Structures are given as C-alpha cells and as structure tokens.
Amino acid sequence: MCSENVPAWSRQDVCFFLERLGLEDLKLAFQKNAVDGADLVGLTDTDLIDSLGCTQLQARKIRSHLTQLGVTPPACAGSAADLTSAAASLGAEQGQRAAQHSAETDIPPSFQPADLQRYQQLTKAVAALEGLEASGIWAICSARLAILPAFPCHLFLQIARYSDQKFSFRGLLTTKKHKEVKLVESEARAEQLVPQVQACEAEIAARQSEVAEAQRQLEAWRGTVAELATTRQQLVEHVEGMFAAPAWRAYPRHAELKDALAALSAQEAEAARGVDVYGRGTALLRDAERLLRDAQQNLSTTQMLTMVEMATDAGPGGQGHNPGDLFGDFMELALVEQAESDVRSAARKVAEARTLLSGLPALDERVMGAAKIGVFQDFVFDGIASDVFELAMVSKSKSDVGRLQHQVAAAASWAQSNLSAYQQQDAALKAQAAAKKGELDAFRRAALEAALAAGI
C-alpha cells in the first residue's frame, strides 16, 4: 500500500489501513459501502459516524492518522443547516465541559432521589418475583395435576356381567332355573363390588378438589410470570432513563461503553442482514441447481430413448415409425416438457437471487434468456430423419443446461461462502455485543449501588 498517496488507494488498501489502526470490526461497513482512497479523503466525521458506524473515538483516530498522511479534513459546506448543526454541537460541547469537571476528578454524577427510590422498589419487586420462580411452584402444581388415578372401569364391567339386565346369546339357550341361579349369583357379586366402587368414587372426588386447587395455583402463577416480565422491563427502562441524563452521557467511562455497544449493535444488525440476504440467495441458487440437475437427467433419458428408437428403425426389418412406437414418443415428450418446466423454474430462482445478491458471478445470458422462455421442443413424426433432428436438438439443449448448471453451482458455492462468513461474523458480533452489554450493565449496577450506599 502506498501510504503517501491516499486518494489512489483501492478498497483493499483502505481495509489494510483499518487493520493497521486496530479497527478490523469496521472493515465490513467500509466494504459494503465500497469505500476506496478517493472516497476516504472526502469523508467527514459525520459520514464516519452516521453512515459507517464509527464511534466518536474511532472517527477521531481515523482522522488523526489521515492527517499524519497529509490528508486535509474536508471543508464544511457553510449552509444554514451546517451552521445550525455547528451551533448545536458547540452548545453540546459547552454542556459537556460543564459536566466533565466531575469526570476529570473521577467523581461520577449523582442521581435524583426519586429515581433511586423507584430503582430500589423495582429491584426488590423483581427479586421477590424471581424468588417465587425459583421456589418451584410451577413444578409442584404440575405434579399435583398428575395425581388423579385412573377410574377402575373394570368394576363396572363386572357389575354389568352379573346383572340380570345384560343381554347374552348364551341366555337364550339356558333354562329358566339356570337363569335364576345366575341372577342370584350376579346380585351377590354386585353387592360385593358396590362398596369398592363407592370407595373409588370417594377417592376421585377428593382428588378432584386437589386438582382444582392445583389448577387455581397454576393460573395464579401464570399471572406472576407475566408480572415478572413486566417488572423486569420497567426496571430496564427506568435504569436507561436514569443514565440518559446529560451528566451521565458526558461521563467518559459510561460514554465509552455506550458508544462501543452502539457500534457493535449496528455492526451486528448489518451482519444479521447479510445472513438473511445470503441465506435466502443461497437457498434459491441451491434449488435452481437441483432443478437443472433434474432437467439434465430427463434430457439424458430422452436422448437414450431417441437413440434406441433410431437403432430399432434402422435395423433389419425396421419399417420406420409405427403405431407401436407412439408410447415411446409420448414418454419422450413428457420428459422434455418436465425438463423445460424445471429449467424455467430454475431461471426464475436465479433471477430472484440476482436481485438479492450483489456481485453474483456471471451467468451465460444467452442460456438464461432461452431458459426463461423455454428452449425445448419434441418431434413425434415418422422417419429416422426426424429422430436425427430431435437427437441433435436434445443434445444441444442438454449442453446448454449443463453449462448453466455448472455456472449456477459455482454461484451457489460463492453465495454459501459469503453466507458462512456472515454467519461467523454475526456470531462473533453477538458475543462481543453481549459481553459489552454485560460490561455496561455491571458499570451501571456499581454506580447505582454506590449511590444507594452513599445516599445520593
């Protein structure tokens, strides 16, 4: 990289420059915006922060190193909007200087007493609700719902078996005396079973009350879960509001953590968008590749059938096309029509992928154009001449589809490679953002606990 001629830098040179500054995380944003050396020297601090996701510290670092390389910061346009913005910036800087006195002596800003009181209330409420959650009430109530025993239906079956009301084909063949004996036996057996049934019914009734109580407790617990989620959200919003005060926004350590988290969140969102876009593009290209592969198989089968038909017609005793060959002709026609449908669908999917993915490897435009309108026809006329013509046509179509399949496969591999890169970057940025958020939350908790302990 020619460090003395910044405007002549390529996009890759700009990425090397960012790596030298330890700002590798910004490379993706610069690459997505195609920033080369000529663009870099014309970027204002506003461009770096608003359009490329730099923090104020990162923008100053880039500007400082560019100045060392002889690059003069771009001049302001001097419009009314710029003057208004400059005035607002000046006012903000004056406010920050007033708030930085305590920061320079490492004394953090204070909080409003009412805000601290509300913070305490929400914190205690969340702790109490989390204690209920940890007590396992849900598991206890769920276990109670499982205690209901299976009703002993076999007892009723036995009663029915010995009841004189039960119809039986065997009863049609028995004597009256035999029936009377069986009736007495049935009544005696029924009397023995009735106490067991009554005891079971009483147990079920008792268990039903336990189940009803368990269900009532579960409904109450569902309300507690919803209350816990609401209270947690209220606590998060209240803490965010407390640290949105100008004094805290100007406090160096808090501002540094906040800016770093915002930059990581922006990069994470960009990476997630890349995962989504390249994920959909890759799926479309893989589907197109599969459809073209199926079309190739159908064309190969058609080619084979045509060659067999030609050999049969040209052989000894061959009489050209005959009604018996009609089935083969229709089979060839069906295969070619399916191949044509597959190629059209593949062309539509490739076109959709092109709208999603910038930089997609080039495809044969002639074949793509033909694929969109259909490139195949079939002939079922008599004679070997038509078979020869058909074979030539299918062979050419197969060659075109094969070339397109190869190109689509290469494009799909390219898209998959980009998708994997975005997925890795997304996972890394998610982890970095989570760690930075944990760091910010820990800083805020420490500041709040210190304020509570000091009564400020």
GROMACS .gro file of C-alpha atoms in nm, residues 31-310:
model
  280
   31GLN     CA    1  -1.654  -0.287   0.214
   32LYS     CA    2  -2.034  -0.276   0.192
   33ASN     CA    3  -2.013   0.093   0.101
   34ALA     CA    4  -1.726   0.033  -0.149
   35VAL     CA    5  -1.502   0.295   0.015
   36ASP     CA    6  -1.172   0.344  -0.171
   37GLY     CA    7  -0.898   0.603  -0.116
   38ALA     CA    8  -1.072   0.876  -0.311
   39ASP     CA    9  -1.386   0.828  -0.102
   40LEU     CA   10  -1.190   0.809   0.223
   41VAL     CA   11  -1.027   1.152   0.190
   42GLY     CA   12  -1.369   1.310   0.135
   43LEU     CA   13  -1.544   1.154   0.437
   44THR     CA   14  -1.644   1.391   0.715
   45ASP     CA   15  -1.666   1.286   1.079
   46THR     CA   16  -2.044   1.282   1.035
   47ASP     CA   17  -2.006   1.039   0.744
   48LEU     CA   18  -1.780   0.812   0.950
   49ILE     CA   19  -2.018   0.806   1.248
   50ASP     CA   20  -2.363   0.811   1.087
   51SER     CA   21  -2.301   0.616   0.766
   52LEU     CA   22  -2.017   0.379   0.858
   53GLY     CA   23  -2.094   0.306   1.223
   54CYS     CA   24  -1.777   0.454   1.378
   55THR     CA   25  -1.776   0.577   1.735
   56GLN     CA   26  -1.654   0.929   1.800
   57LEU     CA   27  -1.325   0.791   1.927
   58GLN     CA   28  -1.281   0.574   1.617
   59ALA     CA   29  -1.362   0.867   1.387
   60ARG     CA   30  -1.102   1.085   1.564
   61LYS     CA   31  -0.846   0.806   1.535
   62ILE     CA   32  -0.904   0.769   1.161
   63ARG     CA   33  -0.896   1.147   1.109
   64SER     CA   34  -0.571   1.178   1.310
   65HIS     CA   35  -0.389   0.914   1.105
   66LEU     CA   36  -0.515   1.057   0.779
   67THR     CA   37  -0.384   1.398   0.884
   68GLN     CA   38  -0.044   1.239   0.951
   69LEU     CA   39  -0.054   1.109   0.594
   70GLY     CA   40  -0.113   1.462   0.463
   71VAL     CA   41  -0.490   1.441   0.414
   72THR     CA   42  -0.668   1.766   0.494
   73PRO     CA   43  -1.013   1.727   0.658
   74PRO     CA   44  -1.294   1.813   0.411
   75ALA     CA   45  -1.422   2.170   0.435
   76CYS     CA   46  -1.771   2.246   0.566
   77ALA     CA   47  -2.031   2.348   0.309
   78GLY     CA   48  -2.134   2.651   0.511
   79SER     CA   49  -2.508   2.602   0.463
   80ALA     CA   50  -2.767   2.715   0.714
   81ALA     CA   51  -2.814   2.352   0.821
   82ASP     CA   52  -2.440   2.322   0.883
   83LEU     CA   53  -2.437   2.643   1.086
   84THR     CA   54  -2.729   2.522   1.292
   85SER     CA   55  -2.558   2.188   1.344
   86ALA     CA   56  -2.234   2.362   1.440
   87ALA     CA   57  -2.418   2.581   1.690
   88ALA     CA   58  -2.588   2.279   1.839
   89SER     CA   59  -2.254   2.097   1.860
   90LEU     CA   60  -2.097   2.399   2.030
   91GLY     CA   61  -2.377   2.410   2.285
   92ALA     CA   62  -2.341   2.038   2.347
   93GLU     CA   63  -1.966   2.075   2.391
   94GLN     CA   64  -2.017   2.354   2.642
   95GLY     CA   65  -2.261   2.138   2.835
   96GLN     CA   66  -2.017   1.851   2.827
   97ARG     CA   67  -1.734   2.070   2.953
   98ALA     CA   68  -1.952   2.173   3.245
   99ALA     CA   69  -2.026   1.809   3.321
  100GLN     CA   70  -1.666   1.696   3.272
  101HIS     CA   71  -1.537   1.871   3.582
  102SER     CA   72  -1.655   1.585   3.799
  103ALA     CA   73  -1.545   1.334   3.535
  104GLU     CA   74  -1.190   1.469   3.533
  105THR     CA   75  -1.170   1.417   3.908
  106ASP     CA   76  -1.327   1.069   3.858
  107ILE     CA   77  -1.635   1.164   4.060
  108PRO     CA   78  -1.944   1.017   3.895
  109PRO     CA   79  -2.260   1.224   3.857
  110SER     CA   80  -2.539   1.188   4.110
  111PHE     CA   81  -2.896   1.062   4.069
  112GLN     CA   82  -3.229   1.213   4.160
  113PRO     CA   83  -3.354   1.074   4.496
  114ALA     CA   84  -3.693   0.985   4.345
  115ASP     CA   85  -3.521   0.789   4.067
  116LEU     CA   86  -3.312   0.596   4.320
  117GLN     CA   87  -3.620   0.519   4.527
  118ARG     CA   88  -3.805   0.389   4.221
  119TYR     CA   89  -3.499   0.182   4.126
  120GLN     CA   90  -3.499   0.023   4.472
  121GLN     CA   91  -3.870  -0.058   4.451
  122LEU     CA   92  -3.838  -0.223   4.110
  123THR     CA   93  -3.526  -0.415   4.213
  124LYS     CA   94  -3.698  -0.556   4.521
  125ALA     CA   95  -4.010  -0.644   4.323
  126VAL     CA   96  -3.804  -0.834   4.064
  127ALA     CA   97  -3.611  -1.017   4.337
  128ALA     CA   98  -3.934  -1.122   4.512
  129LEU     CA   99  -4.090  -1.249   4.190
  130GLU     CA  100  -3.772  -1.432   4.093
  131GLY     CA  101  -3.776  -1.595   4.436
  132LEU     CA  102  -4.121  -1.734   4.363
  133GLU     CA  103  -3.997  -1.858   4.028
  134ALA     CA  104  -3.703  -2.034   4.192
  135SER     CA  105  -3.924  -2.196   4.457
  136GLY     CA  106  -4.056  -2.445   4.203
  137ILE     CA  107  -4.426  -2.367   4.242
  138TRP     CA  108  -4.480  -2.449   3.878
  139ALA     CA  109  -4.331  -2.795   3.919
  140ILE     CA  110  -4.532  -2.859   4.238
  141CYS     CA  111  -4.862  -2.760   4.075
  142SER     CA  112  -4.784  -2.964   3.765
  143ALA     CA  113  -4.710  -3.268   3.981
  144ARG     CA  114  -5.044  -3.229   4.158
  145LEU     CA  115  -5.225  -3.241   3.827
  146ALA     CA  116  -5.076  -3.585   3.765
  147ILE     CA  117  -5.214  -3.748   4.084
  148LEU     CA  118  -5.565  -3.823   3.951
  149PRO     CA  119  -5.596  -4.206   3.937
  150ALA     CA  120  -5.749  -4.397   3.651
  151PHE     CA  121  -6.109  -4.487   3.733
  152PRO     CA  122  -6.147  -4.866   3.773
  153CYS     CA  123  -6.381  -4.924   3.483
  154HIS     CA  124  -6.333  -5.298   3.519
  155LEU     CA  125  -6.555  -5.287   3.831
  156PHE     CA  126  -6.848  -5.159   3.626
  157LEU     CA  127  -6.783  -5.426   3.367
  158GLN     CA  128  -6.801  -5.692   3.635
  159ILE     CA  129  -7.129  -5.548   3.764
  160ALA     CA  130  -7.271  -5.548   3.414
  161ARG     CA  131  -7.154  -5.902   3.364
  162TYR     CA  132  -7.350  -6.029   3.662
  163SER     CA  133  -7.652  -5.800   3.616
  164ASP     CA  134  -7.982  -5.958   3.507
  165GLN     CA  135  -8.021  -5.672   3.256
  166LYS     CA  136  -7.726  -5.775   3.044
  167PHE     CA  137  -7.821  -5.932   2.711
  168SER     CA  138  -7.640  -6.254   2.619
  169PHE     CA  139  -7.685  -6.503   2.337
  170ARG     CA  140  -7.595  -6.768   2.591
  171GLY     CA  141  -7.904  -6.664   2.791
  172LEU     CA  142  -8.128  -6.764   2.502
  173LEU     CA  143  -8.004  -7.123   2.533
  174THR     CA  144  -8.024  -7.162   2.912
  175THR     CA  145  -8.317  -7.287   3.120
  176LYS     CA  146  -8.526  -7.071   3.349
  177LYS     CA  147  -8.381  -7.241   3.656
  178HIS     CA  148  -8.029  -7.179   3.536
  179LYS     CA  149  -8.113  -6.815   3.480
  180GLU     CA  150  -8.249  -6.783   3.831
  181VAL     CA  151  -7.929  -6.930   3.974
  182LYS     CA  152  -7.718  -6.693   3.770
  183LEU     CA  153  -7.931  -6.399   3.877
  184VAL     CA  154  -7.873  -6.476   4.244
  185GLU     CA  155  -7.502  -6.508   4.182
  186SER     CA  156  -7.497  -6.181   3.989
  187GLU     CA  157  -7.678  -5.992   4.265
  188ALA     CA  158  -7.441  -6.129   4.529
  189ARG     CA  159  -7.137  -6.036   4.325
  190ALA     CA  160  -7.281  -5.690   4.257
  191GLU     CA  161  -7.330  -5.630   4.627
  192GLN     CA  162  -6.962  -5.720   4.684
  193LEU     CA  163  -6.845  -5.479   4.413
  194VAL     CA  164  -7.061  -5.179   4.511
  195PRO     CA  165  -6.852  -5.081   4.819
  196GLN     CA  166  -6.534  -5.091   4.611
  197VAL     CA  167  -6.691  -4.864   4.351
  198GLN     CA  168  -6.816  -4.624   4.615
  199ALA     CA  169  -6.471  -4.608   4.777
  200CYS     CA  170  -6.312  -4.536   4.439
  201GLU     CA  171  -6.568  -4.263   4.365
  202ALA     CA  172  -6.497  -4.100   4.703
  203GLU     CA  173  -6.122  -4.106   4.635
  204ILE     CA  174  -6.170  -3.950   4.294
  205ALA     CA  175  -6.391  -3.677   4.440
  206ALA     CA  176  -6.123  -3.597   4.698
  207ARG     CA  177  -5.852  -3.589   4.434
  208GLN     CA  178  -6.066  -3.364   4.214
  209SER     CA  179  -6.059  -3.095   4.482
  210GLU     CA  180  -5.678  -3.122   4.494
  211VAL     CA  181  -5.662  -3.094   4.117
  212ALA     CA  182  -5.889  -2.789   4.120
  213GLU     CA  183  -5.663  -2.624   4.379
  214ALA     CA  184  -5.354  -2.707   4.173
  215GLN     CA  185  -5.518  -2.555   3.865
  216ARG     CA  186  -5.607  -2.241   4.060
  217GLN     CA  187  -5.246  -2.207   4.176
  218LEU     CA  188  -5.119  -2.259   3.823
  219GLU     CA  189  -5.340  -1.980   3.693
  220ALA     CA  190  -5.212  -1.754   3.970
  221TRP     CA  191  -4.853  -1.846   3.882
  222ARG     CA  192  -4.910  -1.764   3.516
  223GLY     CA  193  -5.011  -1.418   3.628
  224THR     CA  194  -4.693  -1.398   3.838
  225VAL     CA  195  -4.479  -1.489   3.535
  226ALA     CA  196  -4.640  -1.210   3.333
  227GLU     CA  197  -4.590  -0.967   3.622
  228LEU     CA  198  -4.223  -1.064   3.646
  229ALA     CA  199  -4.166  -0.996   3.275
  230THR     CA  200  -4.342  -0.658   3.300
  231THR     CA  201  -4.148  -0.556   3.611
  232ARG     CA  202  -3.815  -0.654   3.454
  233GLN     CA  203  -3.894  -0.440   3.151
  234GLN     CA  204  -3.991  -0.148   3.373
  235LEU     CA  205  -3.660  -0.181   3.560
  236VAL     CA  206  -3.461  -0.184   3.235
  237GLU     CA  207  -3.641   0.125   3.104
  238HIS     CA  208  -3.604   0.310   3.435
  239VAL     CA  209  -3.228   0.245   3.452
  240GLU     CA  210  -3.189   0.351   3.089
  241GLY     CA  211  -3.368   0.675   3.170
  242MET     CA  212  -3.151   0.744   3.474
  243PHE     CA  213  -2.832   0.712   3.269
  244ALA     CA  214  -2.973   0.921   2.984
  245ALA     CA  215  -2.914   1.235   3.191
  246PRO     CA  216  -2.666   1.478   3.026
  247ALA     CA  217  -2.416   1.440   3.309
  248TRP     CA  218  -2.402   1.063   3.262
  249ARG     CA  219  -2.389   1.092   2.882
  250ALA     CA  220  -2.078   1.307   2.924
  251TYR     CA  221  -1.914   1.082   3.182
  252PRO     CA  222  -1.617   0.931   2.992
  253ARG     CA  223  -1.634   0.569   3.102
  254HIS     CA  224  -2.010   0.545   3.055
  255ALA     CA  225  -1.994   0.724   2.718
  256GLU     CA  226  -1.716   0.492   2.602
  257LEU     CA  227  -1.913   0.180   2.692
  258LYS     CA  228  -2.234   0.319   2.543
  259ASP     CA  229  -2.064   0.417   2.216
  260ALA     CA  230  -1.888   0.082   2.189
  261LEU     CA  231  -2.215  -0.106   2.244
  262ALA     CA  232  -2.397   0.109   1.986
  263ALA     CA  233  -2.124   0.046   1.729
  264LEU     CA  234  -2.129  -0.329   1.794
  265SER     CA  235  -2.509  -0.337   1.776
  266ALA     CA  236  -2.502  -0.157   1.440
  267GLN     CA  237  -2.242  -0.398   1.303
  268GLU     CA  238  -2.439  -0.692   1.442
  269ALA     CA  239  -2.754  -0.570   1.266
  270GLU     CA  240  -2.561  -0.539   0.939
  271ALA     CA  241  -2.418  -0.889   0.977
  272ALA     CA  242  -2.764  -1.029   1.059
  273ARG     CA  243  -2.898  -0.866   0.743
  274GLY     CA  244  -2.617  -1.030   0.548
  275VAL     CA  245  -2.706  -1.369   0.698
  276ASP     CA  246  -3.070  -1.321   0.598
  277VAL     CA  247  -2.997  -1.199   0.243
  278TYR     CA  248  -2.728  -1.453   0.162
  279GLY     CA  249  -2.928  -1.729   0.331
  280ARG     CA  250  -3.223  -1.665   0.100
  281GLY     CA  251  -2.999  -1.621  -0.202
  282THR     CA  252  -2.811  -1.944  -0.133
  283ALA     CA  253  -3.138  -2.138  -0.092
  284LEU     CA  254  -3.267  -2.004  -0.425
  285LEU     CA  255  -2.946  -2.099  -0.607
  286ARG     CA  256  -2.937  -2.445  -0.450
  287ASP     CA  257  -3.298  -2.501  -0.560
  288ALA     CA  258  -3.209  -2.383  -0.910
  289GLU     CA  259  -2.909  -2.617  -0.919
  290ARG     CA  260  -3.131  -2.910  -0.818
  291LEU     CA  261  -3.390  -2.827  -1.085
  292LEU     CA  262  -3.122  -2.804  -1.354
  293ARG     CA  263  -2.978  -3.137  -1.241
  294ASP     CA  264  -3.325  -3.295  -1.273
  295ALA     CA  265  -3.363  -3.140  -1.618
  296GLN     CA  266  -3.028  -3.286  -1.721
  297GLN     CA  267  -3.140  -3.631  -1.608
  298ASN     CA  268  -3.464  -3.606  -1.805
  299LEU     CA  269  -3.278  -3.490  -2.116
  300SER     CA  270  -3.030  -3.775  -2.084
  301THR     CA  271  -3.318  -4.024  -2.063
  302THR     CA  272  -3.482  -3.865  -2.368
  303GLN     CA  273  -3.153  -3.883  -2.556
  304MET     CA  274  -3.119  -4.253  -2.476
  305LEU     CA  275  -3.478  -4.333  -2.582
  306THR     CA  276  -3.430  -4.147  -2.911
  307MET     CA  277  -3.109  -4.338  -2.986
  308VAL     CA  278  -3.280  -4.671  -2.912
  309GLU     CA  279  -3.568  -4.576  -3.141
  310MET     CA  280  -3.326  -4.480  -3.418
   0.00000   0.00000   0.00000
